[in-house]
Short mmCIF file of C-alpha atoms and ligand atoms in Angstrom, two decimals:
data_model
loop_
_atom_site.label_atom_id
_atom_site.label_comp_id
_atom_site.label_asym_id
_atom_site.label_seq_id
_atom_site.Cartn_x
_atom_site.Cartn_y
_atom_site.Cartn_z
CA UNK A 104 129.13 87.16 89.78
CA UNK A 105 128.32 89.34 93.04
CA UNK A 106 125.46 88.81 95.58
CA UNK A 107 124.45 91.93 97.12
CA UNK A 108 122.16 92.26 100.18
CA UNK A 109 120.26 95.53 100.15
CA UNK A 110 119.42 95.49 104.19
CA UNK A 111 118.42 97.67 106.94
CA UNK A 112 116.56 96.64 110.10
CA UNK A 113 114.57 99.96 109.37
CA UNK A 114 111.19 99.34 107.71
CA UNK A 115 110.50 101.93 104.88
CA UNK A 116 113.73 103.53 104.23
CA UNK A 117 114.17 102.81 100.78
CA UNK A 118 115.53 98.95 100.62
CA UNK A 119 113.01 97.43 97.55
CA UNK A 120 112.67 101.00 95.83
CA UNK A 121 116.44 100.55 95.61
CA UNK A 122 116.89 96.95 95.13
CA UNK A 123 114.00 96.95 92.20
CA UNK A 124 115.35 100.16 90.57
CA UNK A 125 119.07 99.17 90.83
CA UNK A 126 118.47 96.09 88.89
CA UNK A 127 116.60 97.60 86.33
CA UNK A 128 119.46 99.96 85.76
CA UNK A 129 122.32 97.33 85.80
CA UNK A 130 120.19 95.54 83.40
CA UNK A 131 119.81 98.89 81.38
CA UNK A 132 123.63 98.51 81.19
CA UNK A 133 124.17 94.81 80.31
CA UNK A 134 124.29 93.54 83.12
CA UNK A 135 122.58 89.93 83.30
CA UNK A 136 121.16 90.16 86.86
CA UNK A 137 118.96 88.25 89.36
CA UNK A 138 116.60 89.88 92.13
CA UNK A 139 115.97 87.60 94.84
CA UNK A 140 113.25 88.79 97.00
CA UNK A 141 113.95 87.66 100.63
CA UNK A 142 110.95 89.73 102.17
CA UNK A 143 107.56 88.19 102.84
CA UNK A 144 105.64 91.40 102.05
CA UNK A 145 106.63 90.31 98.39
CA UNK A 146 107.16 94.07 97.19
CA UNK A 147 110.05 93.47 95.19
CA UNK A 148 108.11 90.74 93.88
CA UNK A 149 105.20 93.47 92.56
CA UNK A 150 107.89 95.82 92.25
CA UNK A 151 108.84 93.84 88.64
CA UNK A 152 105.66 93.27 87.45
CA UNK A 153 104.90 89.84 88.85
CA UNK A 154 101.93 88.76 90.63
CA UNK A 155 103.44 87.40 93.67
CA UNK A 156 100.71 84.80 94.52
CA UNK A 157 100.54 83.08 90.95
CA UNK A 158 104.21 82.23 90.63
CA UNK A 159 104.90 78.19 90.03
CA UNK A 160 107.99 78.43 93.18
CA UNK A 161 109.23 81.57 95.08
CA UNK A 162 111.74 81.96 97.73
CA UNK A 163 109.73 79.44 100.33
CA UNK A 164 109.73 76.37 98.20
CA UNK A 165 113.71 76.93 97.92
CA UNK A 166 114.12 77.36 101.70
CA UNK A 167 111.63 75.30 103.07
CA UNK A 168 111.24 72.51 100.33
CA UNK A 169 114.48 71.96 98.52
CA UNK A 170 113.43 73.44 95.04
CA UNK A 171 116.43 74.18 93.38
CA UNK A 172 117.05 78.26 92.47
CA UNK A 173 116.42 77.14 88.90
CA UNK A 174 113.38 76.43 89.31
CA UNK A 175 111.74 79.46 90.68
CA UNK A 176 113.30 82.24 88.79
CA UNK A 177 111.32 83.74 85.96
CA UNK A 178 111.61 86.36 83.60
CA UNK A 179 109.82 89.64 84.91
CA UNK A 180 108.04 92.18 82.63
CA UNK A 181 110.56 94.56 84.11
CA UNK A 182 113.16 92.43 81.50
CA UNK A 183 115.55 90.59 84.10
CA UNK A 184 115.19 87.62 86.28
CA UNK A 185 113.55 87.37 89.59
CA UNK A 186 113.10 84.83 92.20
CA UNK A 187 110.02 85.94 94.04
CA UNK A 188 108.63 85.65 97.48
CA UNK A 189 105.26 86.29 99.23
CA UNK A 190 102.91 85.25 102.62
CA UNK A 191 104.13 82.03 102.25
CA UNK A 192 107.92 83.37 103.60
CA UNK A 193 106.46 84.26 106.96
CA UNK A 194 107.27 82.11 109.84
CA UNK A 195 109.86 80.72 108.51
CA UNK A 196 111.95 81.48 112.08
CA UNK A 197 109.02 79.52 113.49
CA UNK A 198 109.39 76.62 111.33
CA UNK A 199 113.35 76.14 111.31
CA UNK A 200 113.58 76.85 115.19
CA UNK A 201 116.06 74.59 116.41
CA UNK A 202 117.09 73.09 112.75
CA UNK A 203 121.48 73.60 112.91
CA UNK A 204 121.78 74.67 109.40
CA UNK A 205 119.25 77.17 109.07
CA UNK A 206 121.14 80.48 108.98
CA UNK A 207 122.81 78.80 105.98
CA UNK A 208 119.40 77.39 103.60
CA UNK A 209 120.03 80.43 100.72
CA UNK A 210 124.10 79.79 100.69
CA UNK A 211 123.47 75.97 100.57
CA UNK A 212 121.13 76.46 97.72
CA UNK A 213 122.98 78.52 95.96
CA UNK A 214 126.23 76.21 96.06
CA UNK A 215 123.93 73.67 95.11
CA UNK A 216 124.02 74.21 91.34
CA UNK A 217 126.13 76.76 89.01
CA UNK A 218 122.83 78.70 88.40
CA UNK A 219 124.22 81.83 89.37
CA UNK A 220 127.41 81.89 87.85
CA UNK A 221 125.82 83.23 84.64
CA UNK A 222 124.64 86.39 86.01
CA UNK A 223 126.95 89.51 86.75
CA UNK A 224 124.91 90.86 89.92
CA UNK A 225 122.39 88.86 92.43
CA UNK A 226 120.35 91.67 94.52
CA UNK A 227 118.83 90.08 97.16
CA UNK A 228 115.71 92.56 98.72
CA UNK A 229 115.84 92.10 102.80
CA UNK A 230 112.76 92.33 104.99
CA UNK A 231 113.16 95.37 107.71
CA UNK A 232 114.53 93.40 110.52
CA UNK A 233 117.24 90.84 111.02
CA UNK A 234 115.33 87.56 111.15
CA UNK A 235 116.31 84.10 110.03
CA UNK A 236 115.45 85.26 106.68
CA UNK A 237 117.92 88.55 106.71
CA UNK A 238 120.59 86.35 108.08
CA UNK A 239 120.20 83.63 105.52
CA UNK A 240 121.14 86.69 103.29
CA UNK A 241 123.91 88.14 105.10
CA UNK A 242 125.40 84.31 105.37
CA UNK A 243 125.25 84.31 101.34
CA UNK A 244 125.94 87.53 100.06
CA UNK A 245 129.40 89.11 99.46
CA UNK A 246 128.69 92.55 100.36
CA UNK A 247 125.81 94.97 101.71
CA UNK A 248 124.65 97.73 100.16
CA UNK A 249 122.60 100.31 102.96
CA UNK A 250 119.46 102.67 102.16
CA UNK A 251 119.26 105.26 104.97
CA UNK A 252 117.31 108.21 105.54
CA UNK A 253 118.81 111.19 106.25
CA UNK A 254 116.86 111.91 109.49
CA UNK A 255 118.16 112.65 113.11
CA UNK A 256 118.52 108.13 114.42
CA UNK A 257 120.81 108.32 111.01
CA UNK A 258 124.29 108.15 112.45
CA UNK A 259 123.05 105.80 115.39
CA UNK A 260 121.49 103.64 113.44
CA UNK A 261 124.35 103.23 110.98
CA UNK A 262 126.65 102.89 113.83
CA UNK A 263 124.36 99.70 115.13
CA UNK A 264 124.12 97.91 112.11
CA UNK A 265 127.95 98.27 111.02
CA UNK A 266 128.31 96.42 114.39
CA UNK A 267 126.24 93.76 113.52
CA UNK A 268 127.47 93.19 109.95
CA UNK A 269 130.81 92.95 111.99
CA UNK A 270 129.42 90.01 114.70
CA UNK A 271 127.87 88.28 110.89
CA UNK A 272 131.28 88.12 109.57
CA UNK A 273 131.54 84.65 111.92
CA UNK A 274 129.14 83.25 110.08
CA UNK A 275 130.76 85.31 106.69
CA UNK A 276 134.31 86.60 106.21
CA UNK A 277 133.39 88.17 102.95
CA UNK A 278 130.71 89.81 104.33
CA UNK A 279 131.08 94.19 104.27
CA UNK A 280 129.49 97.45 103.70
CA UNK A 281 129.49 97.91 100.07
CA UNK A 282 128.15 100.95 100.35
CA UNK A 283 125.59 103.57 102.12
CA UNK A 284 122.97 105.24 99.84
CA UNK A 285 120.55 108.19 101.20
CA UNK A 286 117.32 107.88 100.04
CA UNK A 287 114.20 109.82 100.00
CA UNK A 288 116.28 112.90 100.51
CA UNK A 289 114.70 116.57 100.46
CA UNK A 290 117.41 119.20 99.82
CA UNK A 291 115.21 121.66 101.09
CA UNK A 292 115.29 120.17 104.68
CA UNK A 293 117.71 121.66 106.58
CA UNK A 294 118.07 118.32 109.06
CA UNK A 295 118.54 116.08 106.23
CA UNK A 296 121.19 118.25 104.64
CA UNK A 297 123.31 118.29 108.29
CA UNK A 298 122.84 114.68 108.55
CA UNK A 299 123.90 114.20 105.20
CA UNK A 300 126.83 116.00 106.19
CA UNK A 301 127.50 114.60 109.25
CA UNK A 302 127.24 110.92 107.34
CA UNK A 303 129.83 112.12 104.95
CA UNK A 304 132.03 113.48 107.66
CA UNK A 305 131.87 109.81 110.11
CA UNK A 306 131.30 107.31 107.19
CA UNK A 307 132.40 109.21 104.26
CA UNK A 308 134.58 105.67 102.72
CA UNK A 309 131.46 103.74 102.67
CA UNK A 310 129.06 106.40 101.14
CA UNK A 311 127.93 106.95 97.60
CA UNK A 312 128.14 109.90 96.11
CA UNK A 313 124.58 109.34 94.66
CA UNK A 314 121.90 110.72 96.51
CA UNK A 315 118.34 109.64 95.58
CA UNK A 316 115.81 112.61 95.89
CA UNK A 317 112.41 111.81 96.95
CA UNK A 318 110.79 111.77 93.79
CA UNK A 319 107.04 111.27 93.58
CA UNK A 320 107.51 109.08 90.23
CA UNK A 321 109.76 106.65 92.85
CA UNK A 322 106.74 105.71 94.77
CA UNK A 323 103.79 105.85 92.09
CA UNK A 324 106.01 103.11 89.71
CA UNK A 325 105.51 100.17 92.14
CA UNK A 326 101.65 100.82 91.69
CA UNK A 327 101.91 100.13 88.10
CA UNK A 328 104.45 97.09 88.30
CA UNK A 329 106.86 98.95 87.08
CA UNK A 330 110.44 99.95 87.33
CA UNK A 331 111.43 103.70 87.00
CA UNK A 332 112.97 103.23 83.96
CA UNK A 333 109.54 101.76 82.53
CA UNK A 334 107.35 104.01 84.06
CA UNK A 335 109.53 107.04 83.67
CA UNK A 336 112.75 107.15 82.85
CA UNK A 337 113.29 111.27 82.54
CA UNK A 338 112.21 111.80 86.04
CA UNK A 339 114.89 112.67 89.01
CA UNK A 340 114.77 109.02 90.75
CA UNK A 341 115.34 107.22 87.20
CA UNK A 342 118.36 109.51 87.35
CA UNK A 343 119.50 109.01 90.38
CA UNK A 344 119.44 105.39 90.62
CA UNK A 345 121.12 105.12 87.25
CA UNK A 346 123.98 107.16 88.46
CA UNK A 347 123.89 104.35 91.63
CA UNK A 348 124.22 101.87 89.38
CA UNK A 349 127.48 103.28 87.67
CA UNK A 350 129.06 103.11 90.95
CA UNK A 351 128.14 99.92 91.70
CA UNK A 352 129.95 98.85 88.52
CA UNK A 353 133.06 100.83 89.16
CA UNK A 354 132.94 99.66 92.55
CA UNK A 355 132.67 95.90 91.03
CA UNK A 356 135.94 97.13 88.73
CA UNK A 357 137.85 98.41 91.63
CA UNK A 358 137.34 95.63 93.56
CA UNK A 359 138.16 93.40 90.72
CA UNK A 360 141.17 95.20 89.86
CA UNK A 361 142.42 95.34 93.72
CA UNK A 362 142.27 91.72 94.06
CA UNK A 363 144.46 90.87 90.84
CA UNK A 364 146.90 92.93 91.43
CA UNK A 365 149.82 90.49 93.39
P1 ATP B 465 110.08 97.82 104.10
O1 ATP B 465 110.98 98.04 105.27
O2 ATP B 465 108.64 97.79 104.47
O3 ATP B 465 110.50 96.67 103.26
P2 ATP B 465 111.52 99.49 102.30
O4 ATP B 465 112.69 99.85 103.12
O5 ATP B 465 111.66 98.40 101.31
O6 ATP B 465 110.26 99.17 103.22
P3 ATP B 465 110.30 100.98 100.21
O7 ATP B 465 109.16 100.06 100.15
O8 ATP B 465 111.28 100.95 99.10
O9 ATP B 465 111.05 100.83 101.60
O10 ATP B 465 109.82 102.49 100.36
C1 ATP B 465 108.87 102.86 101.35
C2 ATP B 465 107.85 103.79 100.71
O11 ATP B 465 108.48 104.97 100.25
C3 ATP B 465 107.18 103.17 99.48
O12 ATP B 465 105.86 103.63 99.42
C4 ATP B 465 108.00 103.73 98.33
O13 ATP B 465 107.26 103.81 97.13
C5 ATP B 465 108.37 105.11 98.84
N1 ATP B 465 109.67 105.56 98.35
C6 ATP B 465 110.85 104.90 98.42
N2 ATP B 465 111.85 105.65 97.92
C7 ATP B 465 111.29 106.80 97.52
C8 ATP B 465 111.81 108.02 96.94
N3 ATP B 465 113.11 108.17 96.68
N4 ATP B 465 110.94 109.02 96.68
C9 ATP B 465 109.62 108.88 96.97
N5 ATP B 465 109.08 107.79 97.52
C10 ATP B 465 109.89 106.76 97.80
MG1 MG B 466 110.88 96.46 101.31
#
């Protein structure tokens, strides 16, 4: 089993596009996996098919009330399992100001039980800034996987948030950059192609070869509560994220392979 935190303090770059798509394809491929949404805009939530208000627990009730993760996952009608958030996730900084343990809430629950173990991936969707709630995430995952847009901030931006994964791994010492993944990318635009380049040049170890195009078919999915593979699973950004997802798994091999070696 491997928890990973699709995060970036950047609002709209690509983080539940990838985290709902990336499941779907690991799940195309076998893999039994879990999408926790950890973002109170409940997107990832919608993303699956799910109507985010009508669901018996979500992500609150675990942090807030004890609920065990059992519990509150459910079967999606994108065909894997999802623990789902919505409005009721806000304020949650608010309401555990000042409680010792509250960076730790998602790690605690998910020690609490073997749930997990029967799953091959955990995504967990972050909300665009690094509140309680994206910490909680960073605390429990083992690795981080970045959507970034290939626009002229790019390099600073990834330079900033490498720095604070690296001030997390206090609270984490597995915690790392599993990976970098461009999003929304338009090969016609010069800027974007430079940056690209320029990505590959400073950061080229973390970054995946996979590029996702913006693809119309990305964005109109999500309207329909469904995942690209659903909704259309010929277009570009089906494509794309499948070929994300075969890294991911070769990453997961590597990694695996790495640390049996003596
Ligand atoms: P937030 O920070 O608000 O959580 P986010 O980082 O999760 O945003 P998304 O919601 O995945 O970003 O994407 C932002 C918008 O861009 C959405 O409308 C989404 O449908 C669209 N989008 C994402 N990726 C693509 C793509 N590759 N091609 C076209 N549209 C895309
Ligand atoms: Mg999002």
């Amino acid at each position: 089993m491997e928890i990973l935190a699709i995060a970036n303090q950047k609002g709209g770059v690509g983080k539940t596009t990838t985290a709902v798509n990336l499941a779907a394809c690991l799940a195309a491929k076998r893999k039994r996996v879990l999408l926790i949404d950890l973002d109170p805009q409940g997107n990832a939530t919608t993303g699956t098919g799910l109507e985010k208000n009508a669901l018996a627990y979500t992500m609150a009730d675990i942090l807030l009330d004890d609920v065990a993760l059992k519990e509150a996952i459910v079967r999606s009608p994108a065909g894997f399992d999802v623990i789902g958030a919505n409005r009721e996730l806000a304020g949650m900084d608010i309401t555990l100001m000042g409680q010792v343990n509250s960076h730790e809430l998602l790690k605690t629950a998910i020690a609490a039980g073997d749930t997990l173990e029967t799953y091959h991936y955990v995504i967990i969707d972050c909300a665009p800034s690094l509140n309680l709630l994206t910490v909680n995430a960073m605390v429990a995952t083992d690795g981080v996987i970045i959507p970034m847009q290939c626009e002229y901030y790019a390099l600073e931006g990834l330079a900033d948030l490498s720095q604070t994964i690296d001030r997390l791994k206090e609270l984490n010492e597995r915690l790392h950059i599993r990976g970098v993944v461009r999003t929304l990318f338009d090969s016609r635009n010069t800027l974007a192609n430079d940056v690209s380049n320029e990505l590959d040049a400073h950061f080229g170890a973390i970054m995946y070869k996979t590029v996702i195009p913006r693809n119309v078919r990305l964005a109109e999915a999500p309207a329909h509560g469904m995942t690209i593979l659903d909704y259309e699973k010929s277009s570009k950004g089906a494509q794309a994220y499948q070929r994300l997802a075969n890294e991911v798994i070769a990453q997961t091999r590597q990694l695996a392979s790495t640390a049996n070696k003596p």
